[in-house]
Coordinates of C-alpha atoms and ligand atoms in Angstrom, one line a residue:
X71 CA 0.0 0.0 0.0
X72 CA 1.6 3.2 -1.3
X73 CA -0.1 5.6 1.0
X74 CA -0.1 3.7 4.3
X75 CA 2.1 5.1 7.0
X76 CA 2.5 1.8 8.9
X77 CA 3.6 0.0 5.6
X78 CA 6.3 2.6 5.3
X79 CA 7.4 2.4 9.0
X80 CA 7.3 -1.5 8.9
X81 CA 9.5 -1.4 5.7
X82 CA 11.9 1.0 7.4
X83 CA 11.2 3.7 4.8
X84 CA 10.1 6.1 7.7
X85 CA 12.3 6.1 10.8
X86 CA 10.8 4.7 14.0
X87 CA 11.9 3.7 17.5
X88 CA 12.2 0.0 16.6
X89 CA 12.2 -2.5 19.5
X90 CA 12.1 -5.7 17.5
X91 CA 12.1 -6.9 13.9
X92 CA 11.8 -10.2 12.1
X93 CA 10.6 -11.3 8.7
X94 CA 6.9 -10.8 9.5
X95 CA 6.8 -7.9 11.9
X96 CA 8.3 -4.7 13.1
X97 CA 7.6 -3.6 16.7
X98 CA 7.9 0.2 17.4
X99 CA 7.2 2.6 20.2
X100 CA 3.9 4.3 19.8
X101 CA 4.3 8.1 19.2
X102 CA 2.0 8.5 22.3
X103 CA 3.8 7.5 25.4
X104 CA 1.0 8.4 28.0
X105 CA 1.6 4.9 29.1
X106 CA 5.3 4.5 29.1
X107 CA 6.6 1.7 27.0
X108 CA 3.5 1.6 24.7
X109 CA 4.5 -0.6 21.8
X110 CA 2.8 -1.4 18.4
X111 CA 3.3 -4.7 16.6
X112 CA 3.1 -4.0 12.9
X113 CA 2.9 -6.8 10.3
X114 CA 5.2 -6.0 7.4
X115 CA 2.4 -6.9 4.9
X116 CA -0.6 -4.7 4.7
X117 CA -3.8 -6.0 6.3
X118 CA -6.4 -3.5 7.2
X119 CA -7.7 -5.2 10.3
X120 CA -8.2 -8.4 12.3
X121 CA -10.8 -9.7 9.9
X122 CA -8.3 -9.6 7.1
X123 CA -5.3 -10.9 8.9
X124 CA -4.3 -14.5 8.0
X125 CA -4.6 -17.0 11.0
X126 CA -0.9 -17.7 10.9
X127 CA 0.0 -14.1 11.4
X128 CA -2.7 -13.6 14.0
X129 CA -1.1 -16.5 16.0
X130 CA 2.4 -15.2 15.5
X131 CA 1.4 -11.6 16.6
X132 CA -0.1 -12.9 19.9
X133 CA 3.1 -15.0 20.6
X134 CA 5.2 -11.9 19.9
X135 CA 2.9 -9.9 22.2
X136 CA 3.7 -12.4 25.0
X137 CA 7.4 -12.1 24.4
X138 CA 7.3 -8.3 24.5
X139 CA 5.1 -8.4 27.6
X140 CA 7.7 -10.5 29.5
X141 CA 10.5 -8.2 28.2
X142 CA 8.6 -5.1 29.4
X143 CA 8.0 -6.6 32.8
X144 CA 11.8 -7.4 33.1
X145 CA 12.8 -3.9 31.8
X146 CA 10.5 -2.0 34.2
X147 CA 11.6 -4.2 37.1
X148 CA 15.3 -3.5 36.3
X149 CA 14.5 0.3 36.1
X150 CA 13.1 0.1 39.6
X151 CA 9.5 0.8 38.5
X152 CA 7.9 -2.6 38.5
X153 CA 4.8 -2.9 36.4
X154 CA 1.4 -3.1 38.0
X155 CA -0.2 -4.6 34.9
X156 CA -0.3 -4.8 31.1
X157 CA -3.0 -4.5 28.4
X158 CA -3.0 -6.1 25.0
X159 CA -5.4 -4.0 22.8
X160 CA -6.4 -4.1 19.2
X161 CA -8.9 -1.8 17.5
X162 CA -11.0 -2.6 14.3
X163 CA -12.9 0.2 12.6
X164 CA -13.4 3.8 13.5
X165 CA -16.2 3.1 16.0
X166 CA -13.7 0.9 17.9
X167 CA -11.0 3.6 17.9
X168 CA -8.9 2.4 15.0
X169 CA -7.2 5.5 13.5
X170 CA -4.5 3.8 11.3
X171 CA -6.1 1.3 8.9
X172 CA -3.2 -1.2 8.9
X173 CA -3.6 -3.9 11.5
X174 CA -1.6 -3.4 14.7
X175 CA -1.6 -4.8 18.1
X176 CA -1.0 -2.5 21.1
X177 CA 1.1 -3.7 24.0
X178 CA 0.5 -1.3 27.0
X179 CA 2.6 -1.6 30.1
X180 CA 0.6 -0.2 33.1
X181 CA 1.4 1.6 36.2
X182 CA -1.4 2.1 38.7
X183 CA -3.3 5.3 38.0
X184 CA -1.5 6.0 34.7
X185 CA -4.7 6.6 32.7
X186 CA -8.1 7.5 34.1
X187 CA -9.8 6.4 30.9
X188 CA -9.5 2.7 31.7
X189 CA -11.4 0.4 31.9
X190 CA -12.9 0.7 28.4
X191 CA -16.4 -0.4 29.3
X192 CA -18.9 0.5 32.0
X193 CA -21.2 -1.7 34.1
X194 CA -24.4 -2.3 32.2
X195 CA -26.4 -5.4 32.9
X196 CA -28.7 -7.1 30.3
X197 CA -31.9 -9.0 31.0
X198 CA -31.1 -12.7 31.2
X199 CA -33.4 -13.7 28.3
X200 CA -31.7 -11.2 26.1
X201 CA -28.3 -12.5 27.2
X202 CA -29.3 -16.1 26.2
X203 CA -30.6 -15.0 22.8
X204 CA -27.4 -13.0 22.2
X205 CA -25.2 -16.0 23.1
X206 CA -27.3 -18.3 20.8
X207 CA -27.0 -15.9 17.9
X208 CA -23.2 -15.8 18.3
X209 CA -23.1 -19.6 18.6
X210 CA -25.2 -19.9 15.5
X211 CA -22.8 -17.6 13.5
X212 CA -19.8 -19.7 14.6
X213 CA -21.4 -22.9 13.4
X214 CA -22.6 -21.5 10.1
Ligands
LIG124 P1 -5.3 2.9 16.7 O1 -6.1 4.1 17.3 O2 -5.6 1.6 17.3 O3 -5.4 2.8 15.2 O4 -3.8 3.2 17.0 C1 -3.0 4.0 16.2 C2 -1.8 4.3 17.0 O5 -0.7 4.7 16.2 C3 -2.0 5.5 18.0 O6 -1.7 5.1 19.3 C4 -1.0 6.5 17.5 O7 -0.4 7.2 18.6 C5 0.0 5.7 16.8 N1 0.7 6.3 15.7 C6 0.2 7.1 14.7 N2 1.2 7.5 13.8 C7 2.4 7.0 14.3 C8 3.8 7.0 13.9 N3 4.1 7.7 12.8 N4 4.7 6.4 14.7 C9 4.3 5.7 15.8 N5 3.0 5.6 16.2 C10 2.1 6.2 15.5
LIG125 ZN1 -0.2 -0.7 5.5

């Protein structure tokens, strides 16, 4: 994709703070470091979102996220600021907060109180019959 910024970063055509690179991925520091150590896993090939991503790359991306999470935990511990937690986050579509339309997985090291916006959802119960129907509809879609 000629006009995709993450294609260019992943290919090394635009400089980035690269943390890791292999034949499939480049991992960079996100421009926004409100959560210190915020990393992005970028596939080198262009896929717009999770729906498009081949299963093999989806699996590899998650294994890489685990590796990076363990490394972040070690690095923060070594720096004398042990992590309190870590989020793995991935947005698909504008309504879900996706702003760059090239699949990427966020790895977010967390320190207590670092971002008042979390958690991402509020408490909102649903009537139990509606819950059952919703579960059935999702089950049906999986089986079809
Ligand atoms: P999302 O909202 O899930 O699409 O995430 C896009 C992320 O990309 C945001 O967290 C941005 O801060 C980050 N971002 C955008 N442009 C760049 C860039 N040139 N280098 C590093 N991170 C970027
Ligand atoms: Zn791209």
